[in-house]
PDB file of C-alpha atoms in Angstrom:
ATOM      1  CA  MET I   1     162.375  12.017 -15.514  1.00  0.00           C
ATOM      2  CA  LYS I   2     163.011  14.841 -17.272  1.00  0.00           C
ATOM      3  CA  ILE I   3     161.081  17.630 -17.638  1.00  0.00           C
ATOM      4  CA  VAL I   4     161.425  20.875 -19.471  1.00  0.00           C
ATOM      5  CA  VAL I   5     160.159  23.677 -18.357  1.00  0.00           C
ATOM      6  CA  ILE I   6     158.983  26.609 -21.413  1.00  0.00           C
ATOM      7  CA  GLY I   7     159.575  29.913 -19.307  1.00  0.00           C
ATOM      8  CA  GLY I   8     161.164  28.866 -16.970  1.00  0.00           C
ATOM      9  CA  THR I   9     163.174  31.577 -15.402  1.00  0.00           C
ATOM     10  CA  GLY I  10     160.353  33.711 -14.576  1.00  0.00           C
ATOM     11  CA  LEU I  11     157.240  33.848 -12.169  1.00  0.00           C
ATOM     12  CA  ILE I  12     155.525  30.819 -12.098  1.00  0.00           C
ATOM     13  CA  GLY I  13     157.861  28.745 -14.189  1.00  0.00           C
ATOM     14  CA  SER I  14     160.996  29.363 -11.508  1.00  0.00           C
ATOM     15  CA  GLN I  15     158.760  28.003  -8.783  1.00  0.00           C
ATOM     16  CA  VAL I  16     157.578  25.355 -11.478  1.00  0.00           C
ATOM     17  CA  VAL I  17     161.587  24.919 -11.727  1.00  0.00           C
ATOM     18  CA  ALA I  18     162.059  24.536  -7.919  1.00  0.00           C
ATOM     19  CA  ASN I  19     159.120  22.403  -7.262  1.00  0.00           C
ATOM     20  CA  LEU I  20     160.135  19.678  -9.395  1.00  0.00           C
ATOM     21  CA  ARG I  21     163.345  19.448  -8.910  1.00  0.00           C
ATOM     22  CA  SER I  22     162.302  19.128  -5.143  1.00  0.00           C
ATOM     23  CA  ALA I  23     160.316  16.235  -6.330  1.00  0.00           C
ATOM     24  CA  GLY I  24     164.075  14.849  -7.631  1.00  0.00           C
ATOM     25  CA  HIS I  25     163.143  15.030 -11.494  1.00  0.00           C
ATOM     26  CA  GLU I  26     165.806  16.449 -13.699  1.00  0.00           C
ATOM     27  CA  VAL I  27     164.086  20.118 -14.859  1.00  0.00           C
ATOM     28  CA  LEU I  28     165.676  22.384 -17.941  1.00  0.00           C
ATOM     29  CA  ALA I  29     164.330  25.801 -16.682  1.00  0.00           C
ATOM     30  CA  ALA I  30     164.055  26.605 -21.459  1.00  0.00           C
ATOM     31  CA  SER I  31     163.621  30.365 -21.780  1.00  0.00           C
ATOM     32  CA  PRO I  32     165.573  32.718 -24.101  1.00  0.00           C
ATOM     33  CA  ASN I  33     168.226  33.938 -21.502  1.00  0.00           C
ATOM     34  CA  THR I  34     168.747  30.201 -20.913  1.00  0.00           C
ATOM     35  CA  GLY I  35     168.934  29.859 -25.414  1.00  0.00           C
ATOM     36  CA  VAL I  36     165.803  28.237 -26.110  1.00  0.00           C
ATOM     37  CA  ASN I  37     163.877  30.537 -28.060  1.00  0.00           C
ATOM     38  CA  THR I  38     159.761  29.068 -29.171  1.00  0.00           C
ATOM     39  CA  VAL I  39     159.413  31.073 -31.213  1.00  0.00           C
ATOM     40  CA  THR I  40     162.110  31.210 -33.775  1.00  0.00           C
ATOM     41  CA  GLY I  41     163.439  27.871 -32.657  1.00  0.00           C
ATOM     42  CA  GLU I  42     166.766  28.551 -32.037  1.00  0.00           C
ATOM     43  CA  GLY I  43     167.571  25.383 -29.005  1.00  0.00           C
ATOM     44  CA  LEU I  44     164.172  23.896 -29.125  1.00  0.00           C
ATOM     45  CA  ALA I  45     165.392  20.840 -30.597  1.00  0.00           C
ATOM     46  CA  ASP I  46     168.454  20.087 -28.401  1.00  0.00           C
ATOM     47  CA  ALA I  47     166.138  21.013 -25.428  1.00  0.00           C
ATOM     48  CA  LEU I  48     163.631  18.515 -25.716  1.00  0.00           C
ATOM     49  CA  GLN I  49     166.120  16.056 -26.568  1.00  0.00           C
ATOM     50  CA  ASP I  50     165.353  12.741 -23.757  1.00  0.00           C
ATOM     51  CA  ALA I  51     161.868  15.153 -22.629  1.00  0.00           C
ATOM     52  CA  GLY I  52     159.002  12.766 -21.324  1.00  0.00           C
ATOM     53  CA  VAL I  53     156.741  16.388 -20.635  1.00  0.00           C
ATOM     54  CA  VAL I  54     157.288  19.391 -21.702  1.00  0.00           C
ATOM     55  CA  VAL I  55     155.326  22.516 -19.162  1.00  0.00           C
ATOM     56  CA  ASP I  56     155.154  25.390 -21.120  1.00  0.00           C
ATOM     57  CA  VAL I  57     154.079  28.619 -18.951  1.00  0.00           C
ATOM     58  CA  ALA I  58     155.508  31.859 -20.883  1.00  0.00           C
ATOM     59  CA  ASN I  59     154.005  34.474 -21.831  1.00  0.00           C
ATOM     60  CA  SER I  60     154.142  37.223 -24.745  1.00  0.00           C
ATOM     61  CA  PRO I  61     157.625  39.863 -24.021  1.00  0.00           C
ATOM     62  CA  SER I  62     154.914  41.949 -25.887  1.00  0.00           C
ATOM     63  CA  PHE I  63     150.215  42.508 -25.778  1.00  0.00           C
ATOM     64  CA  ALA I  64     150.518  44.076 -28.624  1.00  0.00           C
ATOM     65  CA  ASP I  65     147.371  42.122 -31.092  1.00  0.00           C
ATOM     66  CA  ASP I  66     149.415  41.375 -33.337  1.00  0.00           C
ATOM     67  CA  ALA I  67     152.896  40.797 -31.410  1.00  0.00           C
ATOM     68  CA  VAL I  68     150.907  38.096 -29.031  1.00  0.00           C
ATOM     69  CA  MET I  69     148.420  36.428 -32.127  1.00  0.00           C
ATOM     70  CA  ASP I  70     152.582  35.947 -33.305  1.00  0.00           C
ATOM     71  CA  PHE I  71     154.196  34.867 -30.485  1.00  0.00           C
ATOM     72  CA  PHE I  72     151.637  32.058 -29.353  1.00  0.00           C
ATOM     73  CA  VAL I  73     150.725  30.487 -32.639  1.00  0.00           C
ATOM     74  CA  ARG I  74     154.557  30.330 -33.844  1.00  0.00           C
ATOM     75  CA  ALA I  75     155.818  29.113 -30.233  1.00  0.00           C
ATOM     76  CA  GLY I  76     152.948  26.795 -30.287  1.00  0.00           C
ATOM     77  CA  ARG I  77     153.449  25.436 -33.648  1.00  0.00           C
ATOM     78  CA  ASN I  78     157.264  24.998 -32.912  1.00  0.00           C
ATOM     79  CA  LEU I  79     156.696  23.174 -29.774  1.00  0.00           C
ATOM     80  CA  ALA I  80     154.777  20.914 -31.369  1.00  0.00           C
ATOM     81  CA  ALA I  81     156.940  19.666 -34.250  1.00  0.00           C
ATOM     82  CA  ALA I  82     159.500  19.309 -31.904  1.00  0.00           C
ATOM     83  CA  GLU I  83     158.079  17.649 -29.352  1.00  0.00           C
ATOM     84  CA  LYS I  84     156.227  14.911 -31.933  1.00  0.00           C
ATOM     85  CA  ALA I  85     159.689  14.969 -33.167  1.00  0.00           C
ATOM     86  CA  ALA I  86     160.898  14.735 -29.518  1.00  0.00           C
ATOM     87  CA  GLY I  87     158.841  11.707 -28.257  1.00  0.00           C
ATOM     88  CA  VAL I  88     157.580  13.314 -25.837  1.00  0.00           C
ATOM     89  CA  THR I  89     154.322  12.475 -23.977  1.00  0.00           C
ATOM     90  CA  HIS I  90     152.156  15.230 -22.201  1.00  0.00           C
ATOM     91  CA  HIS I  91     152.457  18.804 -22.854  1.00  0.00           C
ATOM     92  CA  VAL I  92     151.355  20.902 -19.744  1.00  0.00           C
ATOM     93  CA  ALA I  93     150.067  24.891 -20.431  1.00  0.00           C
ATOM     94  CA  LEU I  94     148.669  27.559 -17.890  1.00  0.00           C
ATOM     95  CA  SER I  95     145.977  29.452 -19.643  1.00  0.00           C
ATOM     96  CA  VAL I  96     143.032  31.393 -18.101  1.00  0.00           C
ATOM     97  CA  VAL I  97     140.264  31.271 -16.872  1.00  0.00           C
ATOM     98  CA  GLY I  98     137.654  32.786 -18.327  1.00  0.00           C
ATOM     99  CA  THR I  99     139.074  33.049 -21.612  1.00  0.00           C
ATOM    100  CA  GLU I 100     136.698  32.818 -24.077  1.00  0.00           C
ATOM    101  CA  PHE I 101     134.448  35.860 -22.618  1.00  0.00           C
ATOM    102  CA  LEU I 102     137.543  38.186 -23.275  1.00  0.00           C
ATOM    103  CA  LEU I 103     138.121  38.233 -27.320  1.00  0.00           C
ATOM    104  CA  ASP I 104     138.361  41.682 -27.146  1.00  0.00           C
ATOM    105  CA  SER I 105     141.602  41.900 -26.277  1.00  0.00           C
ATOM    106  CA  GLY I 106     143.997  41.090 -27.773  1.00  0.00           C
ATOM    107  CA  TYR I 107     145.604  39.123 -25.571  1.00  0.00           C
ATOM    108  CA  PHE I 108     143.207  36.907 -24.692  1.00  0.00           C
ATOM    109  CA  ARG I 109     142.270  35.779 -28.728  1.00  0.00           C
ATOM    110  CA  ALA I 110     146.389  34.752 -28.462  1.00  0.00           C
ATOM    111  CA  LYS I 111     145.716  32.615 -25.728  1.00  0.00           C
ATOM    112  CA  LEU I 112     142.446  31.158 -27.154  1.00  0.00           C
ATOM    113  CA  ALA I 113     144.619  30.315 -29.812  1.00  0.00           C
ATOM    114  CA  GLN I 114     147.159  29.046 -28.222  1.00  0.00           C
ATOM    115  CA  GLU I 115     144.434  26.715 -26.489  1.00  0.00           C
ATOM    116  CA  GLU I 116     143.172  25.666 -29.982  1.00  0.00           C
ATOM    117  CA  LEU I 117     146.973  24.400 -30.973  1.00  0.00           C
ATOM    118  CA  ILE I 118     147.658  22.621 -27.807  1.00  0.00           C
ATOM    119  CA  ALA I 119     143.869  20.300 -28.340  1.00  0.00           C
ATOM    120  CA  SER I 120     145.194  19.999 -32.489  1.00  0.00           C
ATOM    121  CA  ALA I 121     149.028  19.331 -32.188  1.00  0.00           C
ATOM    122  CA  GLY I 122     148.165  15.172 -31.643  1.00  0.00           C
ATOM    123  CA  VAL I 123     151.036  15.707 -28.375  1.00  0.00           C
ATOM    124  CA  PRO I 124     148.841  14.115 -25.419  1.00  0.00           C
ATOM    125  CA  TRP I 125     148.102  17.754 -23.143  1.00  0.00           C
ATOM    126  CA  THR I 126     146.800  19.117 -19.318  1.00  0.00           C
ATOM    127  CA  VAL I 127     145.782  22.801 -20.207  1.00  0.00           C
ATOM    128  CA  VAL I 128     145.810  24.779 -16.130  1.00  0.00           C
ATOM    129  CA  ARG I 129     143.916  27.756 -16.352  1.00  0.00           C
ATOM    130  CA  ALA I 130     143.906  30.401 -13.396  1.00  0.00           C
ATOM    131  CA  THR I 131     142.635  33.461 -12.216  1.00  0.00           C
ATOM    132  CA  GLN I 132     144.391  35.897 -11.577  1.00  0.00           C
ATOM    133  CA  PHE I 133     147.508  36.104  -9.369  1.00  0.00           C
ATOM    134  CA  PHE I 134     147.820  37.943  -6.169  1.00  0.00           C
ATOM    135  CA  GLU I 135     151.241  39.132  -7.494  1.00  0.00           C
ATOM    136  CA  PHE I 136     149.397  41.601 -10.054  1.00  0.00           C
ATOM    137  CA  VAL I 137     146.569  42.819  -8.131  1.00  0.00           C
ATOM    138  CA  GLY I 138     148.649  46.150  -7.786  1.00  0.00           C
ATOM    139  CA  THR I 139     149.372  45.697 -11.407  1.00  0.00           C
ATOM    140  CA  ILE I 140     145.396  45.961 -11.820  1.00  0.00           C
ATOM    141  CA  ALA I 141     145.205  49.089  -8.648  1.00  0.00           C
ATOM    142  CA  GLY I 142     147.184  51.065 -10.427  1.00  0.00           C
ATOM    143  CA  ALA I 143     145.413  51.414 -13.701  1.00  0.00           C
ATOM    144  CA  ALA I 144     142.259  51.742 -12.505  1.00  0.00           C
ATOM    145  CA  ILE I 145     143.861  55.572 -11.357  1.00  0.00           C
ATOM    146  CA  ILE I 146     142.271  58.291 -13.066  1.00  0.00           C
ATOM    147  CA  ASP I 147     142.384  61.868 -12.078  1.00  0.00           C
ATOM    148  CA  GLY I 148     143.370  60.369  -8.318  1.00  0.00           C
ATOM    149  CA  ILE I 149     140.226  57.793  -7.674  1.00  0.00           C
ATOM    150  CA  ALA I 150     140.475  54.260  -8.985  1.00  0.00           C
ATOM    151  CA  ARG I 151     137.734  53.015 -10.717  1.00  0.00           C
ATOM    152  CA  VAL I 152     137.127  49.511 -10.966  1.00  0.00           C
ATOM    153  CA  THR I 153     134.252  47.619 -11.360  1.00  0.00           C
ATOM    154  CA  SER I 154     131.935  44.963  -9.551  1.00  0.00           C
ATOM    155  CA  ALA I 155     132.565  41.986 -11.606  1.00  0.00           C
ATOM    156  CA  SER I 156     133.653  39.564  -9.815  1.00  0.00           C
ATOM    157  CA  ILE I 157     137.069  37.899  -9.478  1.00  0.00           C
ATOM    158  CA  GLN I 158     138.680  34.970  -7.729  1.00  0.00           C
ATOM    159  CA  PRO I 159     142.244  35.559  -7.770  1.00  0.00           C
ATOM    160  CA  ILE I 160     145.513  32.782  -6.341  1.00  0.00           C
ATOM    161  CA  ALA I 161     148.445  33.563  -5.371  1.00  0.00           C
ATOM    162  CA  SER I 162     151.066  32.427  -8.036  1.00  0.00           C
ATOM    163  CA  ALA I 163     152.780  29.697  -5.364  1.00  0.00           C
ATOM    164  CA  ASP I 164     149.484  27.804  -5.432  1.00  0.00           C
ATOM    165  CA  VAL I 165     149.008  27.998  -9.317  1.00  0.00           C
ATOM    166  CA  ALA I 166     152.939  26.669  -9.643  1.00  0.00           C
ATOM    167  CA  ALA I 167     152.287  23.874  -7.338  1.00  0.00           C
ATOM    168  CA  LYS I 168     149.469  22.528  -9.605  1.00  0.00           C
ATOM    169  CA  VAL I 169     151.122  23.241 -12.988  1.00  0.00           C
ATOM    170  CA  ALA I 170     154.077  20.760 -11.120  1.00  0.00           C
ATOM    171  CA  GLU I 171     151.208  18.151 -10.047  1.00  0.00           C
ATOM    172  CA  ALA I 172     149.625  18.193 -13.202  1.00  0.00           C
ATOM    173  CA  ALA I 173     153.009  18.262 -15.179  1.00  0.00           C
ATOM    174  CA  LEU I 174     153.636  14.491 -12.992  1.00  0.00           C
ATOM    175  CA  ALA I 175     149.533  13.469 -13.163  1.00  0.00           C
ATOM    176  CA  PRO I 176     148.924  11.679 -16.725  1.00  0.00           C
ATOM    177  CA  PRO I 177     147.941  13.913 -19.734  1.00  0.00           C
ATOM    178  CA  ARG I 178     143.928  14.563 -19.235  1.00  0.00           C
ATOM    179  CA  ASN I 179     143.946  15.899 -22.352  1.00  0.00           C
ATOM    180  CA  THR I 180     140.687  18.727 -21.375  1.00  0.00           C
ATOM    181  CA  MET I 181     141.309  21.898 -19.256  1.00  0.00           C
ATOM    182  CA  ILE I 182     141.195  22.117 -15.099  1.00  0.00           C
ATOM    183  CA  GLU I 183     140.422  25.519 -13.402  1.00  0.00           C
ATOM    184  CA  ILE I 184     142.387  26.553  -9.932  1.00  0.00           C
ATOM    185  CA  ALA I 185     141.357  29.102  -8.378  1.00  0.00           C
ATOM    186  CA  GLY I 186     141.540  30.868  -5.061  1.00  0.00           C
ATOM    187  CA  PRO I 187     139.034  30.342  -2.397  1.00  0.00           C
ATOM    188  CA  GLU I 188     137.952  34.160  -1.831  1.00  0.00           C
ATOM    189  CA  ARG I 189     135.631  35.668  -4.888  1.00  0.00           C
ATOM    190  CA  LEU I 190     134.542  39.271  -3.920  1.00  0.00           C
ATOM    191  CA  PRO I 191     133.819  41.975  -6.909  1.00  0.00           C
ATOM    192  CA  MET I 192     136.917  43.634  -7.931  1.00  0.00           C
ATOM    193  CA  VAL I 193     136.192  46.664  -5.862  1.00  0.00           C
ATOM    194  CA  GLU I 194     136.440  45.711  -2.917  1.00  0.00           C
ATOM    195  CA  LEU I 195     139.730  43.513  -4.204  1.00  0.00           C
ATOM    196  CA  VAL I 196     141.528  46.775  -4.766  1.00  0.00           C
ATOM    197  CA  LYS I 197     140.575  48.067  -2.039  1.00  0.00           C
ATOM    198  CA  ARG I 198     141.402  45.925   0.112  1.00  0.00           C
ATOM    199  CA  HIS I 199     145.103  46.209  -1.870  1.00  0.00           C
ATOM    200  CA  PHE I 200     145.225  49.744  -1.110  1.00  0.00           C
ATOM    201  CA  ASP I 201     144.273  49.573   3.089  1.00  0.00           C
ATOM    202  CA  GLY I 202     147.211  46.753   2.814  1.00  0.00           C
ATOM    203  CA  ILE I 203     149.831  48.496   2.162  1.00  0.00           C
ATOM    204  CA  GLY I 204     148.700  51.632   4.016  1.00  0.00           C
ATOM    205  CA  GLU I 205     147.705  54.163   0.572  1.00  0.00           C
ATOM    206  CA  THR I 206     144.815  56.471   0.794  1.00  0.00           C
ATOM    207  CA  ARG I 207     143.209  56.367  -2.299  1.00  0.00           C
ATOM    208  CA  GLU I 208     138.962  56.846  -3.285  1.00  0.00           C
ATOM    209  CA  VAL I 209     138.220  53.537  -4.579  1.00  0.00           C
ATOM    210  CA  ILE I 210     134.681  54.184  -6.321  1.00  0.00           C
ATOM    211  CA  THR I 211     132.446  51.563  -8.164  1.00  0.00           C
ATOM    212  CA  ASP I 212     132.239  51.869 -12.434  1.00  0.00           C
ATOM    213  CA  ASP I 213     131.133  48.974 -14.570  1.00  0.00           C
ATOM    214  CA  THR I 214     132.434  51.507 -17.044  1.00  0.00           C
ATOM    215  CA  ALA I 215     135.960  51.170 -16.451  1.00  0.00           C
ATOM    216  CA  PRO I 216     137.868  48.416 -18.741  1.00  0.00           C
ATOM    217  CA  TYR I 217     139.957  45.622 -17.408  1.00  0.00           C
ATOM    218  CA  PHE I 218     143.234  45.506 -19.490  1.00  0.00           C
ATOM    219  CA  GLY I 219     140.384  46.691 -21.807  1.00  0.00           C
ATOM    220  CA  VAL I 220     137.569  44.837 -21.535  1.00  0.00           C
ATOM    221  CA  LEU I 221     134.254  45.188 -20.467  1.00  0.00           C
ATOM    222  CA  LEU I 222     134.197  42.621 -17.759  1.00  0.00           C
ATOM    223  CA  GLU I 223     130.591  40.274 -17.949  1.00  0.00           C
ATOM    224  CA  ASN I 224     130.345  39.831 -13.837  1.00  0.00           C
ATOM    225  CA  ARG I 225     131.541  35.951 -13.416  1.00  0.00           C
ATOM    226  CA  TRP I 226     134.267  35.595 -16.474  1.00  0.00           C
ATOM    227  CA  LEU I 227     137.166  36.042 -14.338  1.00  0.00           C
ATOM    228  CA  THR I 228     135.287  33.246 -11.723  1.00  0.00           C
ATOM    229  CA  PRO I 229     135.956  29.181 -12.476  1.00  0.00           C
ATOM    230  CA  THR I 230     132.550  28.443 -14.210  1.00  0.00           C
ATOM    231  CA  GLY I 231     132.530  24.554 -13.640  1.00  0.00           C
ATOM    232  CA  ASP I 232     134.682  22.654 -10.411  1.00  0.00           C
ATOM    233  CA  ALA I 233     138.194  24.741  -9.977  1.00  0.00           C
ATOM    234  CA  TRP I 234     140.446  23.248  -7.908  1.00  0.00           C
ATOM    235  CA  LEU I 235     140.707  25.898  -4.872  1.00  0.00           C
ATOM    236  CA  SER I 236     143.542  27.271  -2.787  1.00  0.00           C
ATOM    237  CA  GLU I 237     143.426  28.224   0.441  1.00  0.00           C
ATOM    238  CA  ARG I 238     145.932  31.282   0.563  1.00  0.00           C
ATOM    239  CA  ARG I 239     143.606  34.249   1.520  1.00  0.00           C
ATOM    240  CA  TYR I 240     144.435  37.468  -0.053  1.00  0.00           C
ATOM    241  CA  SER I 241     144.623  39.719   2.508  1.00  0.00           C
ATOM    242  CA  ASP I 242     146.861  37.025   4.476  1.00  0.00           C
ATOM    243  CA  TRP I 243     149.249  37.332   1.597  1.00  0.00           C
ATOM    244  CA  LEU I 244     149.717  40.401   1.139  1.00  0.00           C
ATOM    245  CA  ALA I 245     150.392  40.947   4.825  1.00  0.00           C
ATOM    246  CA  ALA I 246     153.175  38.166   4.759  1.00  0.00           C
ATOM    247  CA  GLN I 247     154.758  40.503   1.387  1.00  0.00           C
ATOM    248  CA  PRO I 248     157.234  43.388   1.978  1.00  0.00           C
ATOM    249  CA  LYS I 249     156.780  46.439   3.258  1.00  0.00           C
ATOM    250  CA  ARG I 250     157.208  50.219   1.318  1.00  0.00           C
ATOM    251  CA  GLY I 251     160.794  50.771   2.084  1.00  0.00           C
ATOM    252  CA  ALA I 252     161.867  47.660   3.648  1.00  0.00           C
TER     253      ALA I 252
END
């Protein structure tokens, strides 16, 4: 089967491509770097020719409110039209657990618009909603530092390794369309402030970390369970501390 992975050269996409190729499928890694641009439509019709499944794990290059909305809406419309023309029978997309609660953020408003487009496009679909990736905990920790102190909310988070996300997205691509959303998360639900402490301890950085429930998460003031699954989610086995310990050390 031919499968097209939109965003196939990124963190998640490259791993999805590798997983699907190892299963014996013909996989096209589509991105602007490979001549396929979903926002402009460039190269899309050729890329989707003879494809049975399209996996969309692309992300906006800009998180500015107008730019990110334009990215997901235009890309979503172009993909839907091209998929119908090509006879694609399954559209799989990656989204975010808690999107509907995070609408103070322009990014999450755009992700919700993307989900709504997929559900109404007329192409059988599956949306995989994942929690935050282990790979971005360092970014969360860095963004929390103000005057040398990390101020972090106690709201719960349940992060997951990108490798586990990619594996479940690939699995969804090879399964029949669900026409619904599924949630995936890591095995540990813990306060974000505790996760940030584990990050700094794991990289050997001495840093004061304090609980501050007025500290925003990328512009959003969180309620306790917004970043954790709400239903019957699939949970991975890989824990953050174990993953972090296996990463290359600074200066190595």
